[in-house]
Amino acid sequence: MLKLNTIYCGDSLNLINEVKDDSIDLIVCDGPYGVTNEEWDKIPSIQEFNLMLIKRLTPKLKNGGAMYLFGKSDCIDFIDYRKYLNLRSKIVWYQPSRLAQGRLNYTNNYDIICYFIKGDRPKCYNLDSIRVPQLVELEHRLRCENVPSVTNGKFGKTKFNPNGKNPGNVWGDIKQLTYKSKELVCREALNTIQKPEKLIERIVLASSSMGDIVLDPFSGVGTCPVVCKRYDRDYIAFEIQEDFVKVANERLLGLL
């Protein structure tokens, strides 16, 4: 049986079999994208690969548990995931810092994060933990709240909240890492492997509670375990590269 708060070095597709069914509250699945020449990213069909992951991971989730699947715009196109998970949102992680060098097409400036749940209703969604600053001027917002659809209608719960608003499904406020980012652990992990801690924090805080179990099947350099430890979540993580597991464990030790 797998121990909690451990990063296991090995092939996640084998290690998944050792995870108990109906035991996981949240899965953060940042695996292959199928777009680079890296050996780990050479996937003949990313859609078929992601459908296989969904089939394999869904039984591990508790009812109402969430799964966030990272990818490019077509990462779940042409596959029928509906009998396994309920797609709640396709989050666009907008990255304007990417060099816009496309000469024959529009440069891609975003990744997709597919937010699924198992069943019809999320086990938790902690909006107050992930609110972002209001961007609309307060006076204008207050005027909007005087219209009948807000004061007496179905939009009554959309009133201005002084603690901030829902971040929505386009996240442009979290920047991708650069070579100068203090949290970057190695150049090899830039862009394709290491995600910003703030990005994983939003996911973990939104879709899990203290004491919940988070599964990270493609742990990389350990950003998800680091976030889980910081916010009192338990985790089970898999990573096939031994050097990355070593780096991740060093990051975890740095939190003590």
mmCIF file of C-alpha atoms in Angstrom:
data_model
loop_
_atom_site.group_PDB
_atom_site.id
_atom_site.type_symbol
_atom_site.label_atom_id
_atom_site.label_comp_id
_atom_site.label_asym_id
_atom_site.label_seq_id
_atom_site.Cartn_x
_atom_site.Cartn_y
_atom_site.Cartn_z
ATOM 1 C CA MET A 1 0.000 0.000 0.000
ATOM 2 C CA LEU A 2 1.333 3.433 -0.901
ATOM 3 C CA LYS A 3 2.385 5.750 1.902
ATOM 4 C CA LEU A 4 1.089 9.299 2.046
ATOM 5 C CA ASN A 5 3.387 12.293 1.570
ATOM 6 C CA THR A 6 5.841 10.324 -0.542
ATOM 7 C CA ILE A 7 7.196 10.857 -4.058
ATOM 8 C CA TYR A 8 7.631 7.464 -5.717
ATOM 9 C CA CYS A 9 10.224 7.084 -8.472
ATOM 10 C CA GLY A 10 8.769 5.004 -11.278
ATOM 11 C CA ASP A 11 6.368 4.825 -14.210
ATOM 12 C CA SER A 12 3.077 6.411 -13.172
ATOM 13 C CA LEU A 13 1.113 4.111 -15.472
ATOM 14 C CA ASN A 14 2.269 1.195 -13.332
ATOM 15 C CA LEU A 15 2.130 2.966 -9.975
ATOM 16 C CA ILE A 16 -1.471 4.077 -10.550
ATOM 17 C CA ASN A 17 -2.515 0.444 -10.028
ATOM 18 C CA GLU A 18 -1.319 0.656 -6.435
ATOM 19 C CA VAL A 19 -3.591 3.582 -5.570
ATOM 20 C CA LYS A 20 -6.714 2.499 -3.722
ATOM 21 C CA ASP A 21 -10.018 3.124 -5.517
ATOM 22 C CA ASP A 22 -12.271 5.904 -4.153
ATOM 23 C CA SER A 23 -9.428 7.265 -2.007
ATOM 24 C CA ILE A 24 -8.320 10.473 -3.733
ATOM 25 C CA ASP A 25 -9.885 13.911 -3.308
ATOM 26 C CA LEU A 26 -7.991 15.754 -6.065
ATOM 27 C CA ILE A 27 -5.790 14.770 -9.011
ATOM 28 C CA VAL A 28 -3.397 17.304 -10.538
ATOM 29 C CA CYS A 29 -2.378 15.721 -13.850
ATOM 30 C CA ASP A 30 0.340 17.716 -15.605
ATOM 31 C CA GLY A 31 1.702 15.051 -17.923
ATOM 32 C CA PRO A 32 2.757 14.879 -21.582
ATOM 33 C CA TYR A 33 1.419 17.469 -24.025
ATOM 34 C CA GLY A 34 2.558 15.666 -27.159
ATOM 35 C CA VAL A 35 4.118 18.791 -28.664
ATOM 36 C CA THR A 36 7.876 18.600 -27.982
ATOM 37 C CA ASN A 37 10.742 16.330 -28.997
ATOM 38 C CA GLU A 38 11.448 15.274 -25.420
ATOM 39 C CA GLU A 39 11.332 11.487 -25.032
ATOM 40 C CA TRP A 40 8.704 11.677 -22.283
ATOM 41 C CA ASP A 41 6.509 13.882 -24.505
ATOM 42 C CA LYS A 42 6.523 11.739 -27.658
ATOM 43 C CA ILE A 43 2.886 10.601 -27.715
ATOM 44 C CA PRO A 44 1.401 9.286 -31.014
ATOM 45 C CA SER A 45 -2.068 10.600 -30.088
ATOM 46 C CA ILE A 46 -2.399 12.918 -27.116
ATOM 47 C CA GLN A 47 -6.185 12.548 -27.183
ATOM 48 C CA GLU A 48 -6.025 8.745 -26.896
ATOM 49 C CA PHE A 49 -3.355 9.052 -24.199
ATOM 50 C CA ASN A 50 -5.482 11.460 -22.161
ATOM 51 C CA LEU A 51 -8.551 9.252 -22.527
ATOM 52 C CA MET A 52 -6.485 6.348 -21.195
ATOM 53 C CA LEU A 53 -5.415 8.505 -18.229
ATOM 54 C CA ILE A 54 -9.004 9.488 -17.530
ATOM 55 C CA LYS A 55 -10.102 5.826 -17.596
ATOM 56 C CA ARG A 56 -7.271 4.799 -15.268
ATOM 57 C CA LEU A 57 -7.536 7.707 -12.832
ATOM 58 C CA THR A 58 -11.305 8.088 -12.487
ATOM 59 C CA PRO A 59 -11.760 5.016 -10.219
ATOM 60 C CA LYS A 60 -9.195 6.455 -7.805
ATOM 61 C CA LEU A 61 -11.286 9.580 -7.162
ATOM 62 C CA LYS A 62 -13.906 9.859 -4.470
ATOM 63 C CA ASN A 63 -17.361 10.848 -5.638
ATOM 64 C CA GLY A 64 -17.276 14.597 -6.206
ATOM 65 C CA GLY A 65 -13.473 14.593 -6.388
ATOM 66 C CA ALA A 66 -11.780 16.817 -8.957
ATOM 67 C CA MET A 67 -9.204 16.208 -11.654
ATOM 68 C CA TYR A 68 -7.259 18.956 -13.429
ATOM 69 C CA LEU A 69 -5.705 17.830 -16.729
ATOM 70 C CA PHE A 70 -3.114 20.091 -18.375
ATOM 71 C CA GLY A 71 -2.589 20.289 -22.114
ATOM 72 C CA LYS A 72 -2.867 22.276 -25.311
ATOM 73 C CA SER A 73 -6.071 23.408 -27.005
ATOM 74 C CA ASP A 74 -6.833 19.986 -28.516
ATOM 75 C CA CYS A 75 -5.891 17.857 -25.501
ATOM 76 C CA ILE A 76 -9.348 16.283 -25.118
ATOM 77 C CA ASP A 77 -10.817 16.848 -28.571
ATOM 78 C CA PHE A 78 -12.378 13.865 -30.354
ATOM 79 C CA ILE A 79 -12.601 11.666 -27.222
ATOM 80 C CA ASP A 80 -15.643 10.725 -25.164
ATOM 81 C CA TYR A 81 -14.744 11.339 -21.528
ATOM 82 C CA ARG A 82 -18.366 11.844 -20.444
ATOM 83 C CA LYS A 83 -18.908 8.319 -19.118
ATOM 84 C CA TYR A 84 -15.990 8.804 -16.743
ATOM 85 C CA LEU A 85 -15.858 12.438 -15.674
ATOM 86 C CA ASN A 86 -17.930 15.601 -15.880
ATOM 87 C CA LEU A 87 -16.100 18.483 -17.568
ATOM 88 C CA ARG A 88 -16.892 21.581 -15.517
ATOM 89 C CA SER A 89 -14.627 24.049 -17.271
ATOM 90 C CA LYS A 90 -11.788 24.491 -19.743
ATOM 91 C CA ILE A 91 -9.499 26.978 -18.045
ATOM 92 C CA VAL A 92 -7.286 29.073 -20.295
ATOM 93 C CA TRP A 93 -3.896 29.779 -18.735
ATOM 94 C CA TYR A 94 -2.932 32.866 -20.724
ATOM 95 C CA GLN A 95 0.801 33.552 -21.030
ATOM 96 C CA PRO A 96 1.413 36.850 -22.845
ATOM 97 C CA SER A 97 5.141 36.689 -22.081
ATOM 98 C CA ARG A 98 5.674 34.049 -24.774
ATOM 99 C CA LEU A 99 7.532 35.345 -27.810
ATOM 100 C CA ALA A 100 5.057 35.963 -30.620
ATOM 101 C CA GLN A 101 7.247 34.696 -33.458
ATOM 102 C CA GLY A 102 4.675 32.841 -35.595
ATOM 103 C CA ARG A 103 5.201 33.579 -39.283
ATOM 104 C CA LEU A 104 2.576 31.321 -40.879
ATOM 105 C CA ASN A 105 0.039 31.118 -38.062
ATOM 106 C CA TYR A 106 -1.021 32.872 -34.854
ATOM 107 C CA THR A 107 1.408 32.185 -32.022
ATOM 108 C CA ASN A 108 -0.045 30.049 -29.257
ATOM 109 C CA ASN A 109 -0.157 32.074 -26.035
ATOM 110 C CA TYR A 110 -2.067 29.740 -23.746
ATOM 111 C CA ASP A 111 -2.363 26.300 -22.210
ATOM 112 C CA ILE A 112 -5.591 24.513 -21.328
ATOM 113 C CA ILE A 113 -6.390 23.138 -17.875
ATOM 114 C CA CYS A 114 -9.431 20.843 -18.033
ATOM 115 C CA TYR A 115 -11.350 20.872 -14.747
ATOM 116 C CA PHE A 116 -13.308 17.632 -14.276
ATOM 117 C CA ILE A 117 -15.267 16.215 -11.378
ATOM 118 C CA LYS A 118 -16.436 12.683 -10.699
ATOM 119 C CA GLY A 119 -20.215 12.811 -10.523
ATOM 120 C CA ASP A 120 -22.597 15.736 -10.781
ATOM 121 C CA ARG A 121 -21.503 17.940 -7.897
ATOM 122 C CA PRO A 122 -18.013 18.907 -6.668
ATOM 123 C CA LYS A 123 -16.987 17.609 -3.267
ATOM 124 C CA CYS A 124 -15.665 21.086 -2.553
ATOM 125 C CA TYR A 125 -15.060 24.369 -4.310
ATOM 126 C CA ASN A 126 -13.443 26.886 -1.977
ATOM 127 C CA LEU A 127 -14.094 30.174 -3.740
ATOM 128 C CA ASP A 128 -13.091 32.317 -0.774
ATOM 129 C CA SER A 129 -9.611 30.760 -0.888
ATOM 130 C CA ILE A 130 -8.927 31.799 -4.480
ATOM 131 C CA ARG A 131 -10.596 35.181 -4.916
ATOM 132 C CA VAL A 132 -8.698 37.722 -7.022
ATOM 133 C CA PRO A 133 -8.887 41.541 -6.888
ATOM 134 C CA GLN A 134 -11.899 43.231 -8.445
ATOM 135 C CA LEU A 135 -10.967 44.866 -11.727
ATOM 136 C CA VAL A 136 -14.165 46.884 -12.176
ATOM 137 C CA GLU A 137 -14.328 50.256 -10.460
ATOM 138 C CA LEU A 138 -16.440 50.061 -7.311
ATOM 139 C CA GLU A 139 -18.832 52.888 -8.250
ATOM 140 C CA HIS A 140 -19.619 51.314 -11.610
ATOM 141 C CA ARG A 141 -20.132 47.913 -10.000
ATOM 142 C CA LEU A 142 -22.483 49.365 -7.405
ATOM 143 C CA ARG A 143 -24.540 50.996 -10.167
ATOM 144 C CA CYS A 144 -24.788 47.618 -11.890
ATOM 145 C CA GLU A 145 -26.143 46.069 -8.704
ATOM 146 C CA ASN A 146 -29.175 48.360 -8.796
ATOM 147 C CA VAL A 147 -30.632 46.737 -11.906
ATOM 148 C CA PRO A 148 -33.656 44.461 -11.243
ATOM 149 C CA SER A 149 -31.945 41.237 -12.386
ATOM 150 C CA VAL A 150 -29.427 41.681 -9.564
ATOM 151 C CA THR A 151 -31.569 43.170 -6.795
ATOM 152 C CA ASN A 152 -34.535 40.839 -7.226
ATOM 153 C CA GLY A 153 -33.564 38.302 -9.857
ATOM 154 C CA LYS A 154 -31.423 35.261 -10.443
ATOM 155 C CA PHE A 155 -28.174 37.268 -10.403
ATOM 156 C CA GLY A 156 -28.615 38.406 -6.801
ATOM 157 C CA LYS A 157 -25.587 36.437 -5.649
ATOM 158 C CA THR A 158 -23.245 38.200 -8.072
ATOM 159 C CA LYS A 159 -22.935 41.321 -5.958
ATOM 160 C CA PHE A 160 -19.616 43.025 -5.378
ATOM 161 C CA ASN A 161 -17.505 41.195 -2.806
ATOM 162 C CA PRO A 162 -14.859 43.345 -1.061
ATOM 163 C CA ASN A 163 -12.626 40.264 -0.691
ATOM 164 C CA GLY A 164 -12.369 39.842 -4.448
ATOM 165 C CA LYS A 165 -14.048 37.950 -7.268
ATOM 166 C CA ASN A 166 -14.054 34.509 -8.818
ATOM 167 C CA PRO A 167 -10.915 34.195 -11.011
ATOM 168 C CA GLY A 168 -13.038 32.937 -13.898
ATOM 169 C CA ASN A 169 -11.791 30.541 -16.556
ATOM 170 C CA VAL A 170 -9.095 32.756 -18.099
ATOM 171 C CA TRP A 171 -6.059 33.012 -15.835
ATOM 172 C CA GLY A 172 -3.768 35.765 -17.032
ATOM 173 C CA ASP A 173 -2.617 36.902 -13.611
ATOM 174 C CA ILE A 174 -0.198 33.989 -13.048
ATOM 175 C CA LYS A 175 2.908 34.293 -15.182
ATOM 176 C CA GLN A 176 4.920 31.363 -16.480
ATOM 177 C CA LEU A 177 8.408 30.863 -15.106
ATOM 178 C CA THR A 178 11.451 32.367 -16.800
ATOM 179 C CA TYR A 179 15.175 31.767 -16.486
ATOM 180 C CA LYS A 180 15.228 34.560 -13.890
ATOM 181 C CA SER A 181 12.428 33.129 -11.705
ATOM 182 C CA LYS A 182 13.669 32.473 -8.182
ATOM 183 C CA GLU A 183 11.606 29.310 -7.836
ATOM 184 C CA LEU A 184 12.985 27.712 -11.028
ATOM 185 C CA VAL A 185 15.001 24.709 -9.861
ATOM 186 C CA CYS A 186 16.817 23.922 -13.133
ATOM 187 C CA ARG A 187 16.804 25.062 -16.752
ATOM 188 C CA GLU A 188 15.726 21.603 -17.896
ATOM 189 C CA ALA A 189 12.431 22.053 -16.061
ATOM 190 C CA LEU A 190 11.563 25.420 -17.602
ATOM 191 C CA ASN A 191 8.168 25.686 -19.366
ATOM 192 C CA THR A 192 7.551 22.005 -20.111
ATOM 193 C CA ILE A 193 7.940 20.569 -16.591
ATOM 194 C CA GLN A 194 7.887 23.108 -13.771
ATOM 195 C CA LYS A 195 4.709 25.099 -13.239
ATOM 196 C CA PRO A 196 4.544 28.225 -11.015
ATOM 197 C CA GLU A 197 3.610 27.497 -7.415
ATOM 198 C CA LYS A 198 0.830 30.111 -7.603
ATOM 199 C CA LEU A 199 -0.833 28.151 -10.412
ATOM 200 C CA ILE A 200 -0.867 24.896 -8.461
ATOM 201 C CA GLU A 201 -1.863 26.750 -5.281
ATOM 202 C CA ARG A 202 -5.052 27.998 -6.945
ATOM 203 C CA ILE A 203 -6.012 24.473 -7.991
ATOM 204 C CA VAL A 204 -5.179 22.854 -4.650
ATOM 205 C CA LEU A 205 -6.893 25.548 -2.582
ATOM 206 C CA ALA A 206 -10.009 25.550 -4.782
ATOM 207 C CA SER A 207 -10.615 21.812 -5.007
ATOM 208 C CA SER A 208 -9.318 20.327 -1.759
ATOM 209 C CA SER A 209 -9.506 20.930 1.975
ATOM 210 C CA MET A 210 -7.019 20.479 4.791
ATOM 211 C CA GLY A 211 -6.307 16.777 5.302
ATOM 212 C CA ASP A 212 -7.479 15.772 1.811
ATOM 213 C CA ILE A 213 -5.363 13.484 -0.372
ATOM 214 C CA VAL A 214 -3.966 14.868 -3.632
ATOM 215 C CA LEU A 215 -2.575 12.570 -6.342
ATOM 216 C CA ASP A 216 0.108 13.943 -8.679
ATOM 217 C CA PRO A 217 0.933 11.253 -11.281
ATOM 218 C CA PHE A 218 3.538 13.363 -13.147
ATOM 219 C CA SER A 219 5.296 15.154 -10.323
ATOM 220 C CA GLY A 220 8.290 16.606 -12.171
ATOM 221 C CA VAL A 221 10.340 18.662 -9.734
ATOM 222 C CA GLY A 222 7.693 18.458 -7.012
ATOM 223 C CA THR A 223 5.712 21.688 -7.206
ATOM 224 C CA CYS A 224 2.409 20.016 -6.311
ATOM 225 C CA PRO A 225 3.840 18.150 -3.272
ATOM 226 C CA VAL A 226 5.443 21.412 -2.096
ATOM 227 C CA VAL A 227 2.106 23.226 -2.332
ATOM 228 C CA CYS A 228 0.287 20.362 -0.598
ATOM 229 C CA LYS A 229 2.752 20.346 2.280
ATOM 230 C CA ARG A 230 2.515 24.117 2.663
ATOM 231 C CA TYR A 231 -1.285 24.017 2.883
ATOM 232 C CA ASP A 232 -1.703 20.861 4.984
ATOM 233 C CA ARG A 233 -2.862 18.497 2.256
ATOM 234 C CA ASP A 234 -1.588 14.928 2.037
ATOM 235 C CA TYR A 235 -0.177 13.808 -1.289
ATOM 236 C CA ILE A 236 0.918 10.791 -3.314
ATOM 237 C CA ALA A 237 3.241 11.640 -6.200
ATOM 238 C CA PHE A 238 4.936 9.750 -9.022
ATOM 239 C CA GLU A 239 7.954 10.774 -11.092
ATOM 240 C CA ILE A 240 9.968 8.609 -13.447
ATOM 241 C CA GLN A 241 13.181 10.681 -13.451
ATOM 242 C CA GLU A 242 15.319 9.996 -10.397
ATOM 243 C CA ASP A 243 17.077 13.383 -10.587
ATOM 244 C CA PHE A 244 13.738 15.193 -10.426
ATOM 245 C CA VAL A 245 12.646 13.131 -7.417
ATOM 246 C CA LYS A 246 15.844 14.152 -5.645
ATOM 247 C CA VAL A 247 15.248 17.829 -6.433
ATOM 248 C CA ALA A 248 11.628 17.585 -5.292
ATOM 249 C CA ASN A 249 12.596 16.027 -1.964
ATOM 250 C CA GLU A 250 15.156 18.781 -1.425
ATOM 251 C CA ARG A 251 12.419 21.370 -2.007
ATOM 252 C CA LEU A 252 10.213 19.613 0.540
ATOM 253 C CA LEU A 253 13.011 19.566 3.094
ATOM 254 C CA GLY A 254 13.392 23.311 2.581
ATOM 255 C CA LEU A 255 9.874 23.806 3.982
ATOM 256 C CA LEU A 256 10.807 22.304 7.381
#
